[in-house]
């Protein structure tokens, strides 16, 4: 079963509620005041079932005084039934609703011309042409015009066929994204506790899931789920849902709050957006879903703005919404570029604005710098789980780093080490380059010329290892004997540097000899004469063949001696 949510939009008294009742037999005017005045004040809900598709319908009020309720209804839909009285044509709220539709990123609709029983066919055609021009001007694609009379029940079957065709052309909301439910009401039910009702705009929810009420941060477990009075085990994007969560106090819940899953999405009070029709330095009402929050606008470049909000919100990259003046009049619209900006420097954003628009993850990696970007923050920004293997960066534990940033840090590490004479305290290096231990470890894995010894970082070529206590201990150890590698395990990081600097010689066969001892043994062999045999060397040095042969072969490699049959001759 697919789920698509539509809203009825249009001017007050153009027959939206009557049309829904004629289509579904559901009266969406539930408030006593609505019954008395014969006018919708708040949003109402109904549904139509087709083969394999349930169409959820939200009836929104048409009066200009209830624009916030209209926004609440439009915030969760994927398509629109634009309702126009055929005897009047498009009116002010028709046009305002079209602007609201566009602000939520919806660029299509199906037009229903109502009350055709009250006007001539010619007038219906004139209104149709006028509406076509209006939609074309606003860039809204129309999926058909359907003249109907809710009183006479004419045109309804054709309209149903049109709705069925329309919703099959609408992209289904993302069930694989992180769960988000836009709450429009909460109440207490005896025997069950708190029930929260709203529209699921993304993801899925199941009985037993732990959810968070944002922005309050209250946790609760889903006990029961209903869709239009029917108990279900799972709810998904596009459905109207009622969730029984006893831990949440209904009196604390406000319209526009979100239900999300634990540890998936983040709250923020600063967002980076692209916006139309707004002026920097002014305060506006920004709508994130149903919820309006005051925000102060700061211009960055072209249509990019930083918005500092008066309250925290939950949003993701690509979220769209309308903006009102504080007086309640429509002002413009916005699209979220970065829901959790970490650097709000205008110069930084300006320098990387194209990257931000094209590739949020690369921008955020650059923004995070050497601190790295948490994988869960990437997913939170996009509103869906991200596979780290598909990200063009370097993963170190639970963070992703820009390859360019790590390359720069490698260069700074080399430069700083050189300035310090090839040896620097680890604490000093970490402080200077603002490095965490895991990042430093990664960088050092890439370097064969730098070693970590005690609390120092050493360059094999330029460090003053002689000043280290461990070096002094190593030299003392190597003073009188040839050593096996396993005997020098405590000096494994220092050993390559000592060899590189000539303090120790590697004989091969995992054997090592100090330079002082090496020179002493060579001098003893010289005392035998210009030539000597293995037996003579053994007697003179007192070494077993295990140590003697590698020593003699090393002398050959060094060019001190040359082998001639069973003898060796000094050549220098």
Coordinates of C-alpha atoms in Angstrom, one line a residue:
X1 CA 0.0 0.0 0.0
X2 CA 1.3 3.5 -1.0
X3 CA 0.4 6.5 1.1
X4 CA 0.1 10.0 -0.4
X5 CA -1.2 13.1 1.5
X6 CA -3.1 15.8 -0.3
X7 CA -4.4 19.2 1.0
X8 CA -7.4 21.2 -0.2
X9 CA -6.3 24.8 -0.8
X10 CA -8.2 27.8 -1.8
X11 CA -10.2 30.9 -0.8
X12 CA -12.7 30.9 2.0
X13 CA -16.2 29.6 1.1
X14 CA -15.1 28.1 -2.2
X15 CA -16.4 24.7 -1.1
X16 CA -13.4 22.8 0.1
X17 CA -15.0 21.1 3.1
X18 CA -18.2 20.3 1.2
X19 CA -16.1 18.8 -1.6
X20 CA -14.3 16.5 0.9
X21 CA -17.6 15.4 2.4
X22 CA -19.0 14.6 -1.0
X23 CA -15.9 12.6 -1.9
X24 CA -15.3 10.7 1.3
X25 CA -18.5 11.1 3.4
X26 CA -16.3 12.6 6.2
X27 CA -17.2 16.0 7.6
X28 CA -13.8 17.6 8.4
X29 CA -15.5 20.5 10.3
X30 CA -15.4 19.1 13.8
X31 CA -15.4 22.2 16.0
X32 CA -18.7 23.7 17.3
X33 CA -17.6 27.2 16.1
X34 CA -17.0 25.8 12.6
X35 CA -20.6 24.3 12.6
X36 CA -22.1 27.6 13.8
X37 CA -20.2 29.8 11.3
X38 CA -20.2 27.4 8.4
X39 CA -16.5 28.1 7.9
X40 CA -13.4 26.0 8.5
X41 CA -11.2 27.4 11.2
X42 CA -8.7 24.6 11.8
X43 CA -7.4 21.8 9.7
X44 CA -9.5 18.7 9.2
X45 CA -8.8 15.2 8.0
X46 CA -10.3 12.5 5.7
X47 CA -9.1 9.8 3.3
X48 CA -9.8 8.1 0.0
X49 CA -8.8 4.5 -0.8
X50 CA -7.9 3.5 -4.3
X51 CA -6.4 0.3 -5.6
X52 CA -3.0 0.0 -3.7
X53 CA -3.1 3.7 -2.6
X54 CA -4.5 5.5 0.4
X55 CA -4.9 9.2 -0.2
X56 CA -4.9 11.1 3.1
X57 CA -6.7 14.5 2.7
X58 CA -6.1 17.5 4.9
X59 CA -8.7 20.3 4.7
X60 CA -7.2 23.7 5.3
X61 CA -9.0 26.9 6.2
X62 CA -9.3 29.5 3.5
X63 CA -9.8 32.7 5.6
X64 CA -6.8 35.0 5.7
X65 CA -6.9 35.2 9.5
X66 CA -6.1 31.5 9.7
X67 CA -3.0 31.5 7.5
X68 CA -1.0 29.7 10.3
X69 CA -3.6 26.9 10.2
X70 CA -3.3 26.7 6.4
X71 CA 0.5 26.4 6.8
X72 CA 0.0 23.6 9.3
X73 CA -2.1 21.7 6.8
X74 CA 0.2 22.2 3.9
X75 CA 3.4 21.4 5.8
X76 CA 2.9 17.6 5.6
X77 CA 1.5 17.1 2.1
X78 CA 2.9 15.8 -1.2
X79 CA 0.2 17.3 -3.5
X80 CA -2.7 19.8 -3.6
X81 CA -6.3 20.0 -4.7
X82 CA -6.7 23.6 -5.6
X83 CA -10.4 24.4 -5.0
X84 CA -11.8 27.4 -6.9
X85 CA -15.5 28.6 -6.9
X86 CA -16.4 28.6 -10.6
X87 CA -18.6 31.6 -10.1
X88 CA -15.9 33.7 -8.6
X89 CA -12.5 32.5 -10.0
X90 CA -9.2 32.9 -8.2
X91 CA -9.4 35.2 -5.1
X92 CA -6.8 36.7 -2.8
X93 CA -6.5 33.6 -0.6
X94 CA -6.3 31.4 -3.7
X95 CA -3.2 33.3 -4.7
X96 CA -1.8 33.3 -1.1
X97 CA -2.3 29.5 -0.9
X98 CA -0.4 29.0 -4.2
X99 CA 2.5 30.9 -2.6
X100 CA 2.4 28.7 0.4
X101 CA 2.3 25.6 -1.8
X102 CA 5.4 26.8 -3.6
X103 CA 7.2 27.6 -0.3
X104 CA 6.9 23.9 0.7
X105 CA 8.5 22.9 -2.6
X106 CA 5.3 21.6 -4.3
X107 CA 5.2 22.7 -7.9
X108 CA 2.0 20.8 -9.1
X109 CA -1.6 20.6 -8.3
X110 CA -5.0 19.3 -9.5
X111 CA -7.7 22.1 -9.9
X112 CA -11.3 21.5 -8.8
X113 CA -13.8 24.1 -10.0
X114 CA -16.7 23.9 -7.6
X115 CA -20.3 25.1 -7.5
X116 CA -20.8 24.7 -11.3
X117 CA -24.5 24.3 -10.6
X118 CA -24.6 28.1 -9.8
X119 CA -23.0 29.4 -13.1
X120 CA -23.0 29.1 -16.8
X121 CA -20.6 26.9 -18.7
X122 CA -19.1 29.9 -20.4
X123 CA -18.1 31.3 -16.9
X124 CA -16.6 28.0 -15.9
X125 CA -14.4 28.1 -19.1
X126 CA -13.4 31.7 -18.4
X127 CA -12.4 30.8 -14.8
X128 CA -10.4 27.8 -16.1
X129 CA -8.4 30.0 -18.5
X130 CA -7.8 32.6 -15.8
X131 CA -6.6 29.8 -13.4
X132 CA -4.3 28.4 -16.1
X133 CA -2.6 31.7 -16.6
X134 CA -2.2 32.2 -12.8
X135 CA -0.6 28.7 -12.4
X136 CA 1.6 29.2 -15.4
X137 CA 2.8 32.5 -14.0
X138 CA 3.6 30.9 -10.7
X139 CA 5.4 27.9 -12.3
X140 CA 2.8 25.4 -11.0
X141 CA 2.1 22.3 -13.2
X142 CA -1.6 21.5 -13.4
X143 CA -2.7 17.8 -13.6
X144 CA -6.1 18.6 -14.8
X145 CA -9.3 20.7 -14.3
X146 CA -12.4 19.0 -12.8
X147 CA -15.7 20.9 -12.7
X148 CA -17.9 19.5 -9.9
X149 CA -21.0 20.3 -7.9
X150 CA -20.9 18.9 -4.3
X151 CA -24.7 19.6 -4.0
X152 CA -25.7 17.8 -7.1
X153 CA -22.9 15.2 -6.8
X154 CA -22.0 15.8 -10.5
X155 CA -18.4 15.4 -11.7
X156 CA -17.3 13.5 -8.5
X157 CA -16.5 10.2 -10.2
X158 CA -14.4 12.0 -12.9
X159 CA -12.7 13.8 -10.1
X160 CA -11.9 10.6 -8.2
X161 CA -10.4 9.2 -11.4
X162 CA -8.4 12.4 -11.8
X163 CA -7.1 12.2 -8.2
X164 CA -6.1 8.5 -8.7
X165 CA -4.2 9.5 -11.8
X166 CA -2.6 12.5 -10.0
X167 CA -1.3 10.6 -7.0
X168 CA 0.2 7.9 -9.2
X169 CA 2.4 10.7 -10.6
X170 CA 3.5 11.9 -7.2
X171 CA 6.7 10.6 -5.6
X172 CA 6.0 8.6 -2.5
X173 CA 7.5 10.1 0.7
X174 CA 10.7 8.5 1.8
X175 CA 10.1 5.6 4.1
X176 CA 13.8 4.9 4.4
X177 CA 14.6 8.3 5.8
X178 CA 14.8 9.0 9.6
X179 CA 11.3 9.0 11.2
X180 CA 9.7 12.4 11.6
X181 CA 6.1 13.0 12.6
X182 CA 4.6 16.5 12.6
X183 CA 2.3 16.7 15.6
X184 CA -1.0 18.7 15.3
X185 CA -2.7 17.6 18.5
X186 CA -2.3 15.6 21.8
X187 CA -4.9 14.4 24.2
X188 CA -5.5 11.9 27.1
X189 CA -7.5 8.7 26.5
X190 CA -8.7 6.9 29.6
X191 CA -7.0 3.5 29.9
X192 CA -4.3 4.4 27.4
X193 CA -2.8 7.7 28.5
X194 CA -1.4 10.3 26.1
X195 CA -2.1 10.1 22.4
X196 CA -0.2 12.3 19.9
X197 CA -1.7 12.8 16.5
X198 CA -0.1 14.1 13.4
X199 CA 1.3 13.4 9.9
X200 CA 4.3 11.1 9.3
X201 CA 6.4 13.0 6.8
X202 CA 9.4 10.6 6.7
X203 CA 10.5 7.1 7.8
X204 CA 8.6 4.4 9.7
X205 CA 7.5 3.8 13.3
X206 CA 6.6 0.5 15.0
X207 CA 5.1 -0.5 18.3
X208 CA 7.8 -0.5 20.9
X209 CA 10.0 2.2 19.3
X210 CA 11.5 4.8 21.6
X211 CA 10.7 8.3 20.4
X212 CA 11.8 11.8 21.4
X213 CA 9.4 14.7 21.6
X214 CA 11.3 17.7 20.2
X215 CA 12.2 20.3 21.1
X216 CA 11.5 19.3 24.7
X217 CA 13.7 16.2 24.5
X218 CA 11.1 14.0 26.3
X219 CA 11.5 10.2 25.8
X220 CA 8.7 7.7 25.5
X221 CA 7.9 4.3 24.1
X222 CA 5.1 3.7 21.5
X223 CA 2.5 1.4 23.0
X224 CA -0.2 1.5 20.2
X225 CA -0.5 3.0 16.7
X226 CA -3.7 4.0 14.9
X227 CA -4.5 5.1 11.4
X228 CA -7.9 6.7 11.1
X229 CA -9.2 4.7 14.1
X230 CA -7.7 1.4 12.9
X231 CA -5.0 -0.2 15.1
X232 CA -1.8 -1.0 13.1
X233 CA 1.6 -2.4 14.1
X234 CA 3.5 0.1 11.9
X235 CA 3.1 3.6 10.6
X236 CA 5.0 5.0 7.6
X237 CA 5.6 8.2 5.7
X238 CA 2.5 9.7 4.1
X239 CA 0.1 8.4 6.8
X240 CA -2.0 10.2 9.4
X241 CA -1.1 8.5 12.7
X242 CA -2.1 8.5 16.3
X243 CA 0.6 7.2 18.7
X244 CA -0.1 6.1 22.2
X245 CA 2.9 7.3 24.3
X246 CA 1.9 7.4 28.0
X247 CA 5.3 9.0 29.2
X248 CA 4.6 12.2 27.4
X249 CA 2.3 14.8 29.1
X250 CA -0.4 15.9 26.6
X251 CA -0.5 19.4 28.2
X252 CA 3.2 20.0 27.3
X253 CA 2.7 19.2 23.6
X254 CA 2.3 22.1 21.2
X255 CA 1.2 22.0 17.6
X256 CA 4.3 21.8 15.4
X257 CA 6.4 19.7 17.8
X258 CA 8.2 16.7 16.3
X259 CA 8.3 13.1 17.2
X260 CA 11.7 11.6 16.1
X261 CA 13.7 8.5 17.0
X262 CA 16.4 8.7 19.6
X263 CA 19.9 9.7 18.5
X264 CA 18.9 10.3 14.9
X265 CA 18.2 14.0 14.4
X266 CA 19.7 17.1 16.1
X267 CA 18.1 20.3 17.4
X268 CA 19.5 23.7 16.4
X269 CA 18.8 27.4 16.8
X270 CA 21.1 28.5 13.9
X271 CA 20.4 27.4 10.3
X272 CA 21.9 28.4 7.0
X273 CA 19.3 28.9 4.4
X274 CA 18.6 30.2 0.9
X275 CA 15.6 32.6 1.0
X276 CA 13.5 34.7 -1.3
X277 CA 11.7 37.9 -0.6
X278 CA 13.4 38.7 2.7
X279 CA 15.5 41.6 4.0
X280 CA 18.5 41.1 6.4
X281 CA 18.4 42.6 9.9
X282 CA 14.7 42.0 10.2
X283 CA 12.8 39.5 12.4
X284 CA 10.5 37.0 10.6
X285 CA 8.4 34.0 11.5
X286 CA 10.0 30.9 9.9
X287 CA 7.9 27.7 9.6
X288 CA 9.6 24.4 10.1
X289 CA 6.7 22.0 9.4
X290 CA 3.7 23.3 11.3
X291 CA 5.8 25.2 13.8
X292 CA 6.5 28.9 13.4
X293 CA 9.7 30.3 15.2
X294 CA 10.9 33.8 15.2
X295 CA 14.3 34.3 13.5
X296 CA 16.7 37.1 12.9
X297 CA 18.1 37.2 9.4
X298 CA 21.8 37.9 8.6
X299 CA 22.8 38.2 5.0
X300 CA 25.8 36.1 3.7
X301 CA 25.8 36.2 -0.1
X302 CA 23.2 36.4 -2.8
X303 CA 20.2 34.4 -1.5
X304 CA 22.2 32.8 1.4
X305 CA 21.3 33.8 4.9
X306 CA 22.2 32.8 8.5
X307 CA 19.1 32.7 10.7
X308 CA 19.3 32.8 14.4
X309 CA 16.1 31.3 15.8
X310 CA 14.4 32.2 19.1
X311 CA 13.8 28.5 19.8
X312 CA 15.4 25.3 18.8
X313 CA 14.0 23.3 15.9
X314 CA 14.5 20.0 14.2
X315 CA 15.3 20.2 10.5
X316 CA 17.3 18.6 7.7
X317 CA 19.0 19.6 4.5
X318 CA 16.4 20.5 1.8
X319 CA 13.6 21.3 4.2
X320 CA 11.4 24.1 2.8
X321 CA 8.9 26.4 4.3
X322 CA 7.1 29.8 4.2
X323 CA 8.2 32.9 6.1
X324 CA 5.7 35.5 7.5
X325 CA 6.2 39.0 8.7
X326 CA 5.6 39.3 12.4
X327 CA 2.2 40.8 11.5
X328 CA 1.2 37.4 10.0
X329 CA 1.4 38.4 6.3
X330 CA 3.3 36.2 3.8
X331 CA 6.8 37.5 3.2
X332 CA 8.7 34.8 1.3
X333 CA 10.1 31.3 1.5
X334 CA 13.3 29.4 2.5
X335 CA 15.2 26.2 1.9
X336 CA 17.6 24.7 4.5
X337 CA 21.2 24.5 3.1
X338 CA 22.9 23.5 6.4
X339 CA 20.7 22.6 9.4
X340 CA 23.6 22.5 11.9
X341 CA 26.3 25.0 10.8
X342 CA 29.4 24.8 13.0
X343 CA 31.2 27.9 11.5
X344 CA 29.1 31.0 11.1
X345 CA 31.9 33.2 9.8
X346 CA 30.5 35.0 6.8
X347 CA 33.8 35.0 5.0
X348 CA 34.1 31.2 5.4
X349 CA 30.6 30.6 4.0
X350 CA 31.2 33.0 1.1
X351 CA 34.4 31.3 0.2
X352 CA 32.8 27.9 0.0
X353 CA 29.2 28.8 -0.9
X354 CA 29.3 26.8 -4.2
X355 CA 30.5 23.7 -2.4
X356 CA 27.8 24.1 0.2
X357 CA 25.1 24.2 -2.5
X358 CA 26.6 21.2 -4.4
X359 CA 27.9 18.9 -1.7
X360 CA 26.9 19.4 1.9
X361 CA 29.1 16.5 3.3
X362 CA 32.3 17.9 1.7
X363 CA 31.4 21.4 3.0
X364 CA 30.8 20.1 6.5
X365 CA 34.1 18.2 6.4
X366 CA 35.9 21.4 5.5
X367 CA 33.9 23.2 8.1
X368 CA 34.9 20.7 10.8
X369 CA 38.6 20.9 10.0
X370 CA 40.9 18.8 12.1
X371 CA 38.1 18.0 14.6
X372 CA 36.5 15.8 12.0
X373 CA 32.8 15.3 11.2
X374 CA 30.8 12.8 13.2
X375 CA 29.2 10.2 11.0
X376 CA 25.9 10.5 13.0
X377 CA 26.0 14.3 12.4
X378 CA 26.2 13.8 8.6
X379 CA 23.2 11.5 8.8
X380 CA 21.3 13.9 11.0
X381 CA 22.0 16.8 8.5
X382 CA 20.6 14.7 5.6
X383 CA 17.8 13.1 7.6
X384 CA 18.8 9.5 6.6
X385 CA 21.5 7.0 7.4
X386 CA 24.7 7.5 5.4
X387 CA 27.1 4.7 4.5
X388 CA 30.6 6.0 5.5
X389 CA 32.2 3.9 2.7
X390 CA 30.4 6.1 0.1
X391 CA 31.9 9.3 1.5
X392 CA 35.0 10.7 -0.2
X393 CA 36.9 11.3 3.0
X394 CA 39.1 9.5 5.6
X395 CA 37.4 7.7 8.4
X396 CA 39.1 7.6 11.8
X397 CA 36.9 5.9 14.4
X398 CA 33.4 7.6 14.3
X399 CA 34.5 10.6 12.3
X400 CA 35.2 11.5 8.7
X401 CA 38.0 13.9 7.8
X402 CA 38.7 15.9 4.6
X403 CA 41.7 14.4 2.8
X404 CA 42.8 17.9 2.0
X405 CA 42.7 18.9 5.7
X406 CA 44.8 15.9 6.7
X407 CA 47.3 16.7 4.0
X408 CA 47.6 20.3 5.3
X409 CA 48.1 19.0 8.9
X410 CA 50.8 16.6 7.7
X411 CA 52.7 19.5 6.2
X412 CA 52.3 21.6 9.4
X413 CA 53.5 18.7 11.5
X414 CA 56.6 18.4 9.4
X415 CA 57.2 22.1 9.4
X416 CA 56.7 22.4 13.2
X417 CA 59.0 19.4 13.9
X418 CA 61.8 20.9 11.8
X419 CA 61.5 24.2 13.7
X420 CA 61.9 22.3 16.9
X421 CA 65.1 20.7 15.7
X422 CA 63.5 17.4 14.9
X423 CA 62.2 16.6 18.4
X424 CA 59.1 17.9 20.1
X425 CA 57.0 17.0 23.1
X426 CA 53.7 15.3 22.1
X427 CA 51.7 17.6 24.4
X428 CA 53.2 20.6 22.7
X429 CA 52.5 19.3 19.3
X430 CA 48.9 18.3 20.0
X431 CA 48.3 21.7 21.5
X432 CA 49.9 23.6 18.6
X433 CA 48.1 21.6 15.9
X434 CA 44.9 20.9 17.9
X435 CA 45.3 17.2 17.3
X436 CA 43.4 14.4 19.1
X437 CA 45.3 11.2 19.8
X438 CA 43.5 9.1 17.2
X439 CA 44.2 11.6 14.4
X440 CA 47.9 11.8 15.4
X441 CA 48.1 8.1 15.4
X442 CA 46.6 8.0 11.9
X443 CA 49.1 10.7 10.6
X444 CA 52.1 8.8 12.1
X445 CA 51.0 5.6 10.4
X446 CA 51.6 7.4 7.1
X447 CA 55.1 8.5 8.1
X448 CA 58.1 6.3 8.1
X449 CA 60.5 9.1 9.0
X450 CA 58.9 10.1 12.3
X451 CA 58.7 8.0 15.5
X452 CA 57.0 8.4 18.8
X453 CA 59.4 7.8 21.7
X454 CA 58.4 8.3 25.3
X455 CA 56.5 11.6 25.3
X456 CA 58.3 12.9 22.2
X457 CA 57.9 12.9 18.5
X458 CA 61.2 12.4 16.7
X459 CA 62.4 13.0 13.2
X460 CA 64.8 10.1 12.2
X461 CA 67.1 12.5 10.5
X462 CA 67.0 15.7 12.6
X463 CA 66.1 14.8 16.2
X464 CA 68.5 15.2 19.1
X465 CA 67.9 11.7 20.5
X466 CA 70.9 12.0 22.7
X467 CA 69.0 14.1 25.1
X468 CA 66.4 11.3 25.8
X469 CA 66.7 9.1 28.9
X470 CA 65.6 6.1 26.8
X471 CA 68.4 6.7 24.3
X472 CA 70.9 6.7 27.2
X473 CA 69.5 3.5 28.5
X474 CA 69.7 2.0 25.0
X475 CA 73.3 3.0 24.6
X476 CA 74.1 1.4 28.0
X477 CA 72.4 -1.8 26.9
X478 CA 74.4 -2.0 23.7
X479 CA 77.7 -1.2 25.4
X480 CA 79.2 -4.7 25.7
X481 CA 77.2 -7.2 23.7
X482 CA 75.6 -7.9 20.4
X483 CA 71.9 -8.0 21.1
X484 CA 69.0 -9.9 19.5
X485 CA 65.9 -7.9 18.4
X486 CA 63.7 -9.5 21.1
X487 CA 66.0 -8.1 23.8
X488 CA 65.4 -4.6 22.5
X489 CA 61.6 -4.6 22.5
X490 CA 61.4 -1.7 24.9
X491 CA 63.4 0.4 22.4
X492 CA 61.5 -0.6 19.2
X493 CA 60.5 3.0 18.3
X494 CA 63.9 4.4 19.1
X495 CA 66.0 1.7 17.4
X496 CA 65.4 2.8 13.8
X497 CA 66.5 6.3 14.7
X498 CA 69.6 5.2 16.5
X499 CA 70.5 3.0 13.4
X500 CA 69.8 5.9 11.0
X501 CA 72.1 8.2 13.1
X502 CA 74.8 5.5 13.2
X503 CA 74.7 4.8 16.9
X504 CA 73.7 1.2 16.3
X505 CA 74.4 -1.2 13.4
X506 CA 71.9 -3.8 12.1
X507 CA 73.9 -6.9 11.4
X508 CA 70.9 -8.8 9.8
X509 CA 69.5 -12.0 11.3
X510 CA 67.7 -9.7 13.8
X511 CA 71.0 -8.8 15.5
X512 CA 72.2 -5.4 16.5
X513 CA 75.6 -3.9 17.8
X514 CA 76.4 -0.6 19.2
X515 CA 78.8 1.6 17.2
X516 CA 81.4 1.8 20.0
X517 CA 81.5 -2.0 20.4
X518 CA 81.6 -2.5 16.7
X519 CA 84.7 -0.3 16.3
X520 CA 86.3 -2.1 19.2
X521 CA 85.8 -5.5 17.6
X522 CA 87.0 -4.3 14.2
X523 CA 90.2 -3.0 15.9
X524 CA 90.8 -6.3 17.5
X525 CA 90.5 -8.0 14.1
X526 CA 93.0 -5.6 12.6
X527 CA 95.5 -6.6 15.2
X528 CA 95.5 -10.2 13.7
X529 CA 96.9 -8.8 10.5
X530 CA 95.9 -7.7 7.0
X531 CA 94.1 -11.1 6.5
X532 CA 92.4 -13.4 8.9
X533 CA 90.3 -16.6 9.0
X534 CA 86.9 -17.2 10.7
X535 CA 88.7 -19.4 13.2
X536 CA 91.2 -16.7 14.0
X537 CA 88.4 -14.1 14.4
X538 CA 86.4 -16.5 16.7
X539 CA 89.4 -17.0 19.0
X540 CA 90.3 -13.3 19.0
X541 CA 86.7 -12.0 19.7
X542 CA 85.4 -14.9 21.7
X543 CA 82.1 -14.9 19.8
X544 CA 80.0 -17.9 18.7
X545 CA 79.2 -18.4 15.0
X546 CA 75.7 -17.2 15.7
X547 CA 77.1 -13.7 16.2
X548 CA 80.4 -13.9 14.4
X549 CA 79.3 -14.8 10.9
X550 CA 76.6 -11.9 10.7
X551 CA 79.3 -9.5 12.1
X552 CA 81.9 -10.6 9.4
X553 CA 79.3 -10.5 6.6
X554 CA 78.3 -7.0 7.7
X555 CA 81.9 -5.8 7.6
X556 CA 82.0 -7.1 4.0
X557 CA 78.8 -5.1 3.2
X558 CA 80.3 -2.0 4.8
X559 CA 83.4 -2.3 2.5
X560 CA 85.8 -2.9 5.4
X561 CA 86.8 -6.4 4.3
X562 CA 86.6 -8.6 1.3
X563 CA 86.3 -12.4 1.3
X564 CA 89.0 -14.3 -0.5
X565 CA 88.4 -18.1 -0.2
X566 CA 88.6 -19.0 3.5
X567 CA 90.2 -15.7 4.4
X568 CA 89.1 -12.1 4.7
X569 CA 91.3 -9.2 3.9
X570 CA 91.0 -5.6 5.1
X571 CA 90.6 -3.2 2.2
X572 CA 90.3 -0.1 4.3

